[in-house]
Amino acid sequence: MANGPRTLYQKIWDDHVVERRDDGTCLIYIDRHLVHEVTSPQAFEGLRAAGRPVRRPELTLAVPDHNLPTTARTDAAGNLLPIADPESANQLAALRRNTAEFGVRYIEATDARQGIVHVIGPEQGFTLPGTTLVCGDSHTSAHGALGALAFGIGTSEVEHVLATQTLLLRQSKTMEVRVDGTLGHGVGPKDVILAIIGRIGAAGGTGHVIEYTGSVIREMSVEGRLTVSNMSIEGGARAGLIAPDETTFAYLKGRPMAPAGEAWDRAVAYWRSLPSDAGARYDAVVTLDATDIAPSLTWGTSPEDVVAITGAVPDPESFADPAKRAAARKSLDYMGLTPGTAMQDIPVEHVFIGSCTNSRIEDLRAAAAVVKGRHVADRIRQALIVPGSGLVKRQAEAEGLDRIFLEAGFEWREPGCSMCLAMNPDKVPAGERCASTSNRNFVGRQGPGARTHLLSPAMAAAAAVTGRLTDVRDLMA
Amino acid sequence: MEPVRKVEGRAYPWGAKNIDTDVIIPAHWLKTISREGLGKGAFESVRAEPGNLFDDPRYAGAPVLVAGENFGCGSSREHAAWALADLGIKAVIAPSFSDIFSGNAFKNGIVTVVLPQEAIDRLVEVAKTDEITVDLETMTVTTPFQDRFPFALDPFRRDCLMQGLDEIGLTLARDTAISKFETAATQSRPFVMEGGGNEGFAVAGSGRT
Ligand code: SF4
């Protein structure tokens, strides 16, 4: 165990070492395991083949999200409608069957608590500060927003955790990303994380666990922090932690799976001991000034291809690195963009507000504030609002946000991953352009040939009402 | 798992950087509930282009892939490793890999070899005409032209690969240590170990037998 001042990451690590091996790897105990339908079937199959049980089903929670259509999913009697795609149906059925067989808690698609796995973890209070949390999904980094050491794993590791409740890991390096100052009007958490990735690059955090610090992060709500930590993986870091504080505790208090009563007090006392000690050292430090961050978006097919909305499509020839130059040429070709075009002159056909990055109530409120009293532009073929969970949907309806969106010409959908990845019926057609609040702009991510611009919910709403990429500040009186 | 000591044969001379998991295996292939048969979907968008590397008969069945930095970035889908394995790839050589991908590759018996960019440039040239050998015994990548590039590998991973060990079985053998940890954690952090309770859930089945 390290002496002297320790980082948040080091403290969580130290508290979860089951065994340290001579070669420096550690057997690390896993406190929380989230399971969804895409990356788990082969893991359960492996357990079955070896005759192994799930070691701690009570530390495991399963929910379907990736494959579920986001159109009405129940009939008038509340029964689940059949799923048209046979492979999706098969995968969803496998999750239901496997969780029943192995005694794992399962949230059914008809349950109001159903939603994107990274939305429901914090929402249910399953995600707790100071825990180790894994899921067979790279955006598990999101849960770091509550001060959990959370990271994505592959299916063999899912099987390993199910069977042993541990993982064999080597400690990562640490990177502090400090954002100080005050964010400008119309600039939010999504802009902050896009600016960070633009700065460090898509591989900048490889081998590192990030800790986000600074006044901007401290003043951010937990939902905003979830947006930031969510995209740590887009910067190459498996995990992105934020120290738990009063904001975190207030968010968690009273959540269904969070500790209550005496256990709550004990938990908070422990959580207060977790923030990095003064003088703790990081292997790398990156600082950003909030006043330099504008509403941001991507122009290419890597999340590091970030530009301010007031900027223009870059000229590939302007990049010093020949590989970057070649990649940019290819990106622009795929994106159908010409160097020098003002970002605000780029028309869009699709708008997607959703995904584990931006589908929580504050995201929907931010979008609704822009949409209110306006209408989706004529050229928009599809404008989707996909709440991150049934509970987010319910809350938004209680606040009347659904009316604002529906009256403006948006579609109001059921919770799920939706258009974030081309795995369920929600897709962007080839050659068409989407202003999307999701986290990946890879080639083909939203459908073969689909062109994605990543941006904030407010910016996506602005694009929907003008029909082109738009500086949301121009629509905010 | 099959033990891997040496991978030798033709290599795809690719060298492309930032190859993400959506390129290795697009999302619509993720609907399978089996590990087999994903080779058909491997590099689908690349293979849509005429004259591409993966459909070039010279490299058919090549067990080695030479790629650029940050190979396997993007999602955690192990399908990427299964797709490569199904394609017959047993070793990937690149200047760097995404952390998740290299873990997944290892668990499926695929060796991820990190070599500097100069070595990659050279191997891309050689691979166009000749075979490449990745040797875990000597920890070197060699070519028929006296090229010899030493590489490093986590000793545990190397052992597992060379002996074809089942990692879960190895960990289950540490049950006493895990149980001891659980007892201590239940004392110090009971609010974690309770797991949030089963309220509102119909839980059946036999997790712990
Ligand atoms: S919303 Fe997108 S990024 Fe998030 S879990 Fe679903 S598919 Fe993955």
XYZ file of C-alpha atoms and ligand atoms in Angstrom:
694
model
C 0.000 0.000 0.000
C 1.385 3.402 -0.963
C 2.424 5.663 1.877
C 1.987 9.407 1.831
C -0.752 11.307 0.044
C -2.935 9.134 -2.176
C -5.236 9.851 -5.085
C -8.893 8.879 -5.113
C -7.993 6.124 -7.564
C -5.236 4.788 -5.318
C -7.551 4.706 -2.295
C -10.242 2.746 -4.109
C -7.622 0.410 -5.526
C -6.021 -0.205 -2.122
C -9.409 -1.022 -0.597
C -10.125 -3.677 -3.221
C -6.922 -5.678 -3.422
C -7.696 -9.332 -2.691
C -4.190 -10.451 -3.527
C -1.078 -8.851 -4.891
C 1.050 -11.026 -7.139
C 4.773 -10.957 -7.585
C 4.492 -9.612 -11.111
C 2.620 -6.527 -9.877
C -0.865 -7.546 -11.018
C -3.585 -7.597 -8.397
C -6.709 -9.619 -7.924
C -9.251 -6.813 -7.451
C -12.650 -7.305 -5.842
C -15.609 -6.050 -7.873
C -18.458 -4.495 -5.860
C -20.973 -3.831 -8.608
C -21.619 -5.587 -11.900
C -24.082 -4.281 -14.468
C -25.154 -6.655 -17.214
C -26.940 -6.039 -20.518
C -28.011 -8.271 -23.360
C -25.210 -7.719 -25.889
C -22.036 -8.678 -24.064
C -23.385 -11.255 -21.612
C -24.823 -14.265 -23.512
C -21.439 -15.839 -24.198
C -20.403 -15.244 -20.573
C -23.427 -17.071 -19.142
C -22.887 -19.762 -21.747
C -19.317 -20.156 -20.506
C -20.518 -20.527 -16.897
C -23.061 -23.111 -17.936
C -20.499 -25.076 -19.914
C -18.129 -25.154 -16.931
C -20.915 -25.766 -14.380
C -20.060 -22.595 -12.472
C -22.563 -20.433 -10.513
C -22.643 -16.635 -10.226
C -20.619 -15.971 -7.096
C -22.500 -12.903 -5.803
C -25.771 -12.393 -7.684
C -26.754 -9.727 -5.138
C -23.950 -7.522 -6.471
C -25.186 -7.924 -10.031
C -27.985 -6.104 -11.869
C -29.192 -6.765 -15.414
C -31.209 -4.672 -17.830
C -31.831 -4.781 -21.598
C -31.107 -1.591 -23.555
C -29.092 -1.872 -26.793
C -31.485 -3.951 -28.903
C -34.822 -2.717 -27.662
C -36.866 -0.782 -30.187
C -37.807 2.637 -28.809
C -41.282 2.616 -30.304
C -44.212 1.575 -28.090
C -43.190 -1.723 -26.543
C -46.318 -2.878 -24.785
C -49.871 -3.500 -25.893
C -52.888 -1.932 -24.210
C -52.740 -4.596 -21.491
C -49.106 -3.779 -20.703
C -47.710 -6.946 -22.265
C -44.418 -6.835 -24.112
C -44.929 -6.669 -27.876
C -42.901 -9.133 -29.931
C -39.605 -7.796 -31.291
C -39.495 -7.900 -35.074
C -35.793 -8.564 -35.544
C -35.302 -12.252 -34.702
C -31.674 -11.845 -33.639
C -32.508 -8.970 -31.295
C -35.412 -10.956 -29.901
C -33.108 -13.906 -29.370
C -30.516 -11.848 -27.522
C -33.147 -10.231 -25.306
C -34.699 -13.604 -24.535
C -31.259 -14.957 -23.654
C -30.777 -12.227 -21.025
C -34.150 -12.971 -19.438
C -33.430 -16.699 -19.437
C -29.870 -16.367 -18.142
C -30.694 -13.984 -15.303
C -33.570 -16.224 -14.186
C -31.383 -19.311 -14.293
C -28.489 -17.731 -12.404
C -30.554 -15.743 -9.902
C -29.554 -12.279 -11.079
C -31.872 -9.275 -10.599
C -33.387 -8.366 -13.930
C -35.270 -5.232 -14.966
C -37.804 -6.173 -17.637
C -38.353 -3.991 -20.706
C -41.872 -3.186 -19.471
C -40.612 -1.957 -16.074
C -40.546 1.830 -15.479
C -37.011 1.385 -14.125
C -35.763 0.015 -17.449
C -33.292 2.206 -19.286
C -29.755 2.491 -20.546
C -27.527 0.549 -18.204
C -25.373 3.619 -17.394
C -28.413 5.741 -16.676
C -30.136 3.296 -14.354
C -27.055 2.428 -12.252
C -26.784 5.909 -10.717
C -30.547 6.451 -10.857
C -31.258 3.375 -8.725
C -28.395 4.130 -6.340
C -26.725 0.881 -7.424
C -23.642 2.934 -8.323
C -21.938 4.134 -5.134
C -18.820 6.185 -4.406
C -15.703 4.216 -3.614
C -16.963 1.028 -5.230
C -15.411 -0.898 -8.081
C -18.026 -1.183 -10.817
C -17.823 -2.982 -14.125
C -20.049 -3.673 -17.095
C -19.435 -5.228 -20.471
C -19.607 -1.832 -22.090
C -16.930 0.795 -22.545
C -19.094 3.700 -21.374
C -19.097 2.221 -17.884
C -16.624 5.046 -17.301
C -19.763 7.179 -16.749
C -20.215 5.856 -13.210
C -16.892 7.450 -12.248
C -18.922 10.637 -11.905
C -20.038 9.402 -8.487
C -16.522 8.528 -7.416
C -16.737 4.842 -8.341
C -13.811 3.145 -10.051
C -15.883 2.101 -13.040
C -14.695 0.690 -16.323
C -15.792 -1.390 -19.270
C -14.777 -5.006 -19.669
C -15.009 -7.633 -22.369
C -17.204 -10.714 -22.293
C -14.493 -13.067 -20.963
C -14.065 -10.628 -18.085
C -17.841 -10.508 -17.600
C -17.676 -14.270 -17.177
C -14.692 -13.917 -14.837
C -16.572 -11.431 -12.644
C -19.753 -13.500 -12.635
C -17.771 -16.555 -11.533
C -15.288 -14.983 -9.113
C -16.464 -11.396 -8.346
C -12.898 -10.328 -9.095
C -10.676 -9.245 -11.961
C -6.966 -9.602 -12.424
C -5.703 -6.094 -13.091
C -2.581 -4.065 -13.332
C -2.711 -0.592 -11.861
C -3.212 2.227 -14.349
C -1.361 5.479 -14.499
C -3.258 8.537 -13.306
C -4.055 11.725 -15.164
C -5.548 14.806 -13.572
C -7.705 16.856 -15.914
C -8.397 20.142 -14.178
C -10.966 22.585 -15.509
C -10.983 25.891 -13.658
C -12.857 29.109 -14.237
C -16.464 29.771 -15.129
C -18.269 28.336 -18.123
C -19.761 30.836 -20.517
C -23.454 31.203 -21.289
C -24.690 28.254 -23.370
C -21.646 26.115 -22.551
C -22.274 22.884 -20.654
C -20.781 19.551 -19.569
C -20.816 18.073 -23.093
C -18.799 21.014 -24.384
C -16.352 20.545 -21.529
C -15.700 16.882 -22.309
C -15.510 17.521 -26.066
C -12.956 20.248 -25.412
C -10.971 17.881 -23.181
C -10.920 15.133 -25.829
C -10.019 17.683 -28.492
C -7.074 18.611 -26.318
C -5.737 15.232 -25.183
C -6.690 13.286 -28.326
C -8.535 9.985 -28.732
C -5.560 8.046 -27.378
C -4.391 10.700 -24.898
C -5.650 8.833 -21.872
C -4.618 5.318 -22.919
C -3.246 3.420 -19.934
C -4.530 6.105 -17.565
C -7.399 6.618 -15.210
C -8.498 10.231 -15.358
C -9.559 12.258 -12.351
C -11.523 15.377 -13.281
C -10.948 18.253 -10.887
C -11.266 22.019 -10.725
C -14.016 24.479 -10.010
C -16.018 23.679 -13.138
C -16.319 20.032 -12.137
C -17.030 20.840 -8.496
C -19.861 23.148 -9.465
C -21.340 20.678 -11.938
C -24.412 18.601 -11.068
C -24.056 14.825 -10.864
C -25.894 14.521 -14.182
C -23.396 16.875 -15.822
C -20.532 14.936 -14.283
C -21.993 11.732 -15.734
C -21.751 13.295 -19.193
C -18.100 14.153 -18.598
C -17.037 10.807 -17.118
C -19.050 8.948 -19.766
C -16.764 10.105 -22.544
C -13.473 9.390 -20.739
C -13.173 6.354 -22.989
C -13.335 8.618 -26.051
C -10.126 10.133 -24.708
C -8.621 6.647 -24.376
C -9.011 6.363 -20.590
C -10.859 3.351 -19.272
C -12.124 5.245 -16.260
C -12.780 8.884 -15.360
C -13.280 9.631 -11.674
C -14.755 12.613 -9.887
C -14.324 12.958 -6.128
C -17.570 12.372 -4.218
C -18.798 15.487 -2.414
C -21.974 16.979 -0.932
C -23.461 17.170 -4.442
C -22.918 13.419 -4.842
C -24.406 12.599 -1.438
C -27.461 14.771 -2.075
C -27.971 13.038 -5.409
C -27.772 9.542 -3.901
C -29.784 10.055 -0.752
C -33.093 8.208 -0.866
C -32.383 6.305 -4.087
C -33.909 2.794 -3.980
C -30.650 0.826 -3.796
C -28.572 3.369 -1.871
C -27.905 2.717 1.814
C -30.450 4.163 4.254
C -30.615 5.022 7.943
C -27.549 4.125 9.954
C -25.938 2.511 6.928
C -26.231 5.829 5.107
C -24.325 7.699 7.813
C -21.649 5.062 7.839
C -21.413 5.183 4.057
C -21.093 8.964 3.955
C -18.355 8.875 6.573
C -16.436 6.438 4.376
C -17.093 8.417 1.210
C -15.740 11.585 2.811
C -12.383 9.867 3.254
C -12.032 9.158 -0.458
C -11.084 12.418 -2.231
C -7.448 12.697 -3.272
C -5.194 13.930 -0.505
C -3.536 17.316 -0.817
C -0.181 16.755 -2.465
C -1.189 13.474 -4.130
C 0.737 13.048 -7.380
C -0.628 12.215 -10.810
C 1.422 10.784 -13.659
C 0.094 13.463 -15.990
C -1.744 16.738 -15.498
C -3.796 18.598 -18.096
C -5.432 21.930 -17.355
C -8.149 23.745 -19.250
C -9.513 27.215 -18.725
C -13.314 27.262 -18.789
C -13.381 30.634 -20.479
C -11.701 29.082 -23.531
C -14.480 26.530 -23.985
C -17.157 27.378 -26.546
C -20.177 25.301 -27.528
C -18.309 22.519 -29.315
C -18.942 19.729 -31.782
C -17.112 17.241 -33.957
C -16.399 17.609 -37.663
C -14.830 14.199 -38.427
C -15.009 10.530 -37.559
C -12.911 10.536 -34.408
C -14.148 12.085 -31.152
C -10.917 14.117 -31.063
C -12.024 15.982 -34.202
C -13.482 18.812 -32.145
C -14.124 22.392 -33.220
C -16.024 25.346 -31.727
C -19.390 26.002 -33.370
C -18.030 29.395 -34.406
C -15.212 27.607 -36.279
C -14.905 25.999 -39.684
C -14.175 22.567 -41.125
C -10.376 22.294 -40.875
C -8.111 21.855 -43.865
C -6.440 18.420 -43.633
C -3.277 19.999 -45.065
C -3.038 22.148 -41.937
C -2.164 19.119 -39.764
C 1.553 18.622 -39.177
C 1.333 14.850 -38.661
C 1.085 13.061 -42.035
C -1.031 10.272 -40.535
C -3.444 12.822 -39.092
C -3.524 14.542 -42.484
C -4.465 11.320 -44.251
C -7.064 10.477 -41.594
C -8.611 13.953 -41.885
C -8.863 13.668 -45.667
C -10.631 10.344 -45.298
C -12.910 11.707 -42.569
C -13.962 14.697 -44.622
C -14.624 12.482 -47.588
C -16.851 10.253 -45.460
C -18.515 13.243 -43.818
C -19.103 14.948 -47.183
C -17.501 18.171 -45.993
C -15.246 20.741 -47.664
C -12.396 22.380 -45.743
C -13.148 25.956 -44.774
C -16.936 25.548 -44.589
C -18.298 27.378 -41.548
C -19.689 24.767 -39.149
C -22.895 26.794 -38.925
C -23.438 26.460 -42.680
C -23.730 22.681 -42.493
C -27.303 21.428 -42.894
C -28.531 18.339 -41.024
C -31.342 15.860 -41.707
C -31.496 14.064 -38.354
C -31.370 15.060 -34.727
C -30.871 12.553 -31.941
C -31.165 13.569 -28.312
C -30.437 10.562 -26.150
C -27.742 7.956 -25.258
C -26.004 7.337 -21.939
C -24.103 10.592 -22.487
C -27.106 12.917 -22.637
C -30.507 11.402 -21.883
C -31.100 12.407 -18.290
C -33.677 14.905 -17.082
C -31.307 17.889 -17.097
C -30.389 17.103 -20.709
C -34.036 17.036 -21.706
C -34.689 20.274 -19.836
C -31.780 21.969 -21.621
C -33.085 20.822 -24.991
C -36.678 21.786 -24.162
C -35.587 25.284 -23.141
C -34.263 25.832 -26.666
C -37.177 24.124 -28.410
C -39.969 25.854 -26.496
C -42.093 28.009 -28.785
C -40.205 26.845 -31.869
C -40.690 24.120 -34.448
C -38.431 21.517 -36.007
C -37.183 22.828 -39.374
C -38.784 21.475 -42.565
C -35.656 19.805 -43.851
C -35.315 17.589 -40.767
C -36.384 14.030 -41.611
C -36.313 12.712 -38.084
C -35.855 14.344 -34.693
C -35.806 11.863 -31.826
C -35.947 12.399 -28.104
C -35.077 9.180 -26.314
C -35.104 9.428 -22.509
C -32.408 7.387 -20.786
C -34.833 5.479 -18.592
C -38.504 4.992 -17.933
C -38.143 7.099 -14.800
C -36.532 9.961 -16.735
C -39.397 9.717 -19.215
C -41.963 9.833 -16.449
C -40.288 12.834 -14.822
C -40.113 14.688 -18.130
C -43.798 14.026 -18.725
C -44.617 15.304 -15.249
C -42.788 18.518 -16.145
C -44.583 18.794 -19.502
C -41.398 18.464 -21.524
C -42.951 15.781 -23.742
C -45.602 18.295 -24.827
C -42.945 20.842 -25.756
C -41.098 18.295 -27.877
C -44.192 16.796 -29.485
C -45.657 20.190 -30.341
C -42.344 21.172 -31.915
C -42.405 18.093 -34.146
C -40.036 15.765 -32.273
C -40.746 12.085 -31.672
C -41.009 11.119 -28.004
C -39.681 7.580 -27.590
C -39.290 4.746 -25.119
C -35.917 4.451 -23.289
C -32.964 2.613 -24.819
C -29.706 3.096 -26.697
C -31.611 3.965 -29.845
C -29.715 5.864 -32.518
C -26.457 5.882 -30.550
C -25.483 2.691 -32.327
C -26.982 0.968 -35.319
C -28.229 -2.075 -33.490
C -31.957 -1.490 -33.122
C -34.397 -0.026 -35.668
C -33.261 3.600 -35.040
C -30.619 4.371 -37.675
C -29.356 7.269 -39.746
C -29.558 6.430 -43.476
C -26.356 6.383 -45.544
C -25.099 9.804 -46.613
C -27.412 11.667 -44.223
C -26.223 13.898 -41.433
C -27.152 13.725 -37.786
C -26.690 16.206 -34.954
C -26.323 13.733 -32.115
C -25.877 13.975 -28.359
C -24.279 10.519 -28.260
C -20.590 9.800 -27.759
C -19.216 8.181 -30.909
C -18.865 9.562 -34.407
C -17.085 6.529 -35.828
C -17.638 5.491 -39.431
C -20.940 3.609 -39.567
C -21.708 4.047 -35.881
C -25.231 5.393 -36.402
C -25.786 3.244 -39.490
C -23.723 2.370 -42.567
C -22.680 5.632 -44.258
C -24.270 7.791 -41.535
C -22.574 11.134 -40.785
C -22.459 12.103 -37.136
C -21.731 15.391 -35.394
C -21.439 15.034 -31.630
C -22.764 17.944 -29.603
C -24.717 18.936 -26.489
C -28.496 18.549 -26.040
C -28.973 22.331 -26.309
C -26.935 22.416 -29.524
C -28.825 19.434 -30.932
C -32.101 21.196 -30.165
C -30.799 24.320 -31.898
C -29.878 22.278 -34.988
C -33.347 20.741 -35.007
C -35.137 24.076 -35.116
C -32.853 25.706 -37.691
C -32.071 22.629 -39.831
C -28.334 23.287 -39.667
C -25.554 23.189 -37.097
C -26.188 26.262 -35.005
C -24.620 28.257 -32.204
C -27.213 27.733 -29.493
C -26.247 31.073 -27.946
C -27.919 32.812 -30.900
C -31.227 31.237 -29.874
C -30.868 32.043 -26.197
C -32.158 35.527 -25.558
C -7.543 -22.446 -24.603
C -5.022 -23.698 -27.153
C -1.445 -22.946 -26.086
C 0.369 -20.420 -28.317
C 4.141 -20.552 -28.569
C 4.810 -19.259 -32.009
C 2.734 -17.596 -34.708
C 4.227 -17.739 -38.179
C 2.921 -17.107 -41.656
C 1.714 -14.368 -43.933
C 0.655 -11.070 -42.416
C -1.829 -8.440 -43.524
C 0.420 -5.396 -44.233
C -2.099 -2.818 -43.047
C -0.439 -0.222 -40.855
C -3.640 1.842 -40.479
C -3.981 3.911 -37.301
C -6.875 4.224 -34.841
C -8.669 1.149 -36.151
C -11.742 1.124 -33.937
C -13.907 -1.790 -32.916
C -16.738 -0.617 -35.176
C -14.360 -1.157 -38.105
C -13.200 -4.532 -36.786
C -16.768 -5.753 -36.322
C -19.762 -3.473 -36.961
C -22.536 -3.317 -34.373
C -25.067 -5.299 -36.363
C -22.884 -8.382 -35.879
C -23.175 -8.081 -32.116
C -26.550 -9.728 -32.001
C -25.148 -13.210 -31.933
C -25.260 -15.195 -28.713
C -22.296 -17.343 -29.768
C -18.564 -16.712 -30.115
C -18.296 -18.433 -33.479
C -18.691 -17.305 -37.061
C -17.861 -13.605 -36.669
C -15.025 -13.744 -39.213
C -17.638 -13.148 -41.884
C -18.303 -9.700 -40.460
C -14.706 -8.762 -39.724
C -13.612 -5.486 -41.362
C -16.907 -5.354 -43.253
C -16.614 -1.683 -44.236
C -13.019 -2.192 -45.396
C -13.997 -5.240 -47.389
C -16.748 -3.300 -49.130
C -13.958 -1.592 -51.068
C -12.703 -3.433 -54.153
C -9.091 -4.615 -54.023
C -8.965 -4.533 -50.225
C -6.338 -6.306 -48.179
C -8.659 -8.768 -46.489
C -9.991 -10.263 -49.681
C -6.605 -10.339 -51.401
C -5.847 -14.041 -52.043
C -2.171 -13.460 -51.175
C -3.135 -12.917 -47.554
C -6.012 -15.374 -47.250
C -5.852 -17.028 -43.835
C -2.866 -14.920 -42.710
C -2.341 -15.451 -38.963
C -0.705 -12.048 -38.383
C -2.034 -8.504 -38.735
C 0.313 -5.516 -38.807
C -1.514 -2.320 -37.815
C -0.942 1.286 -36.768
C -1.200 2.898 -33.345
C -4.254 2.696 -31.072
C -5.528 -0.516 -32.614
C -8.862 -1.695 -31.205
C -9.957 1.644 -29.777
C -13.644 2.224 -29.167
C -16.050 -0.174 -27.572
C -15.375 -3.041 -25.198
C -16.972 -5.607 -27.516
C -15.066 -8.853 -27.287
C -16.670 -9.650 -30.621
C -13.711 -7.763 -32.118
C -11.333 -10.394 -30.764
C -13.696 -13.243 -31.700
C -13.961 -11.874 -35.236
C -10.177 -11.730 -35.602
C -9.805 -15.215 -34.163
C -12.477 -16.547 -36.510
C -10.620 -14.947 -39.407
C -7.583 -16.961 -38.335
C -5.575 -14.071 -36.856
C -3.409 -15.200 -33.948
C -1.172 -12.150 -33.516
C -1.592 -8.408 -34.055
C 1.494 -6.195 -34.196
C 1.041 -2.437 -33.640
C 2.752 0.514 -31.917
C -0.094 0.642 -29.337
C -3.415 -0.986 -28.507
C -6.490 0.106 -26.631
C -6.353 -1.375 -23.125
C -9.676 -3.168 -23.391
C -8.899 -4.671 -26.772
C -5.542 -6.106 -25.754
C -7.181 -7.723 -22.710
C -9.894 -9.237 -24.867
C -7.385 -10.422 -27.443
C -5.281 -12.111 -24.771
C -8.296 -13.923 -23.357
C -8.919 -15.384 -26.775
C -5.370 -16.500 -27.373
C -4.460 -13.612 -29.677
C -1.008 -12.168 -29.020
C -0.825 -8.360 -29.117
C 2.736 -7.318 -29.872
C 3.794 -3.714 -29.293
C 6.648 -2.541 -31.527
C 7.871 0.957 -32.389
C 6.623 2.658 -35.544
C 9.915 2.046 -37.432
C 9.500 -1.689 -36.906
C 5.881 -1.483 -38.071
C 6.939 0.353 -41.233
C 9.492 -2.343 -41.938
C 7.074 -5.209 -41.228
C 4.439 -3.682 -43.512
C 7.041 -3.797 -46.296
C 8.135 -7.358 -45.583
C 4.574 -8.633 -45.186
C 3.766 -7.718 -48.769
C 5.949 -10.563 -49.995
C 7.134 -12.684 -47.090
C 6.192 -14.353 -43.843
C 6.559 -12.995 -40.334
C 7.225 -14.948 -37.155
C 6.096 -13.966 -33.651
C 7.920 -16.135 -31.145
C 6.821 -16.137 -27.489
C 9.741 -18.366 -26.527
C 12.364 -15.818 -27.617
C 9.999 -12.810 -27.407
C 10.955 -11.606 -30.863
C 9.332 -10.816 -34.168
C 11.505 -11.978 -37.051
C 11.434 -11.975 -40.844
C 13.341 -14.058 -43.409
C 15.635 -11.017 -43.859
C 17.439 -11.073 -40.490
C 15.063 -8.501 -39.020
C 14.749 -9.176 -35.320
C 12.486 -7.033 -33.169
C 12.360 -7.930 -29.465
C 9.107 -7.189 -27.638
C 7.821 -7.302 -24.077
C 4.719 -9.021 -22.756
C 3.205 -9.170 -19.316
C 4.825 -12.319 -17.818
C 1.485 -13.622 -16.533
C -0.133 -13.219 -19.918
C 2.819 -14.834 -21.602
C 2.548 -17.822 -19.260
C -1.180 -18.163 -19.802
C -0.775 -17.942 -23.571
C 2.068 -20.431 -23.716
C 0.351 -22.929 -21.444
C -3.197 -22.284 -22.664
C -4.407 -21.660 -19.077
C -8.027 -20.909 -18.141
C -7.951 -17.673 -16.179
C -11.250 -18.263 -14.378
C -10.053 -21.634 -13.150
C -6.866 -20.015 -11.876
C -8.810 -17.376 -9.966
C -11.303 -19.851 -8.522
C -8.331 -21.616 -6.998
C -7.874 -18.444 -4.922
C -11.292 -18.880 -3.313
C -9.962 -18.726 0.242
C -8.417 -15.319 -0.366
C -11.596 -14.022 -2.024
C -13.797 -15.277 0.818
C -11.463 -13.689 3.349
C -11.687 -10.388 1.521
C -15.488 -10.630 1.457
C -15.681 -11.245 5.190
C -13.512 -8.217 5.905
C -15.402 -6.011 3.432
C -18.733 -7.036 4.966
C -17.380 -5.715 8.264
C -15.909 -2.465 6.962
C -18.366 -1.635 4.144
C -21.601 -3.533 4.818
C -23.540 -0.939 2.797
C -21.637 -2.072 -0.280
C -21.742 -5.806 0.242
C -25.518 -5.885 0.705
C -25.794 -4.880 -2.933
C -28.875 -2.699 -2.565
C -31.306 -5.466 -1.764
C -33.863 -7.360 -3.788
C -36.796 -5.084 -3.135
C -38.886 -4.732 -6.275
C -37.281 -7.709 -7.979
C -38.526 -11.206 -8.568
C -35.331 -13.168 -8.167
C -35.372 -16.870 -8.799
C -32.704 -19.326 -9.803
C -29.600 -20.506 -8.084
C -26.828 -17.948 -8.186
C -24.803 -19.598 -5.515
C -24.930 -23.345 -5.475
S -26.294 4.637 -25.257
Fe -24.740 4.187 -26.771
S -22.812 4.353 -25.726
Fe -24.395 4.239 -24.185
S -24.519 2.085 -23.605
Fe -25.999 2.440 -25.242
S -24.924 2.017 -27.134
Fe -23.377 2.221 -25.545
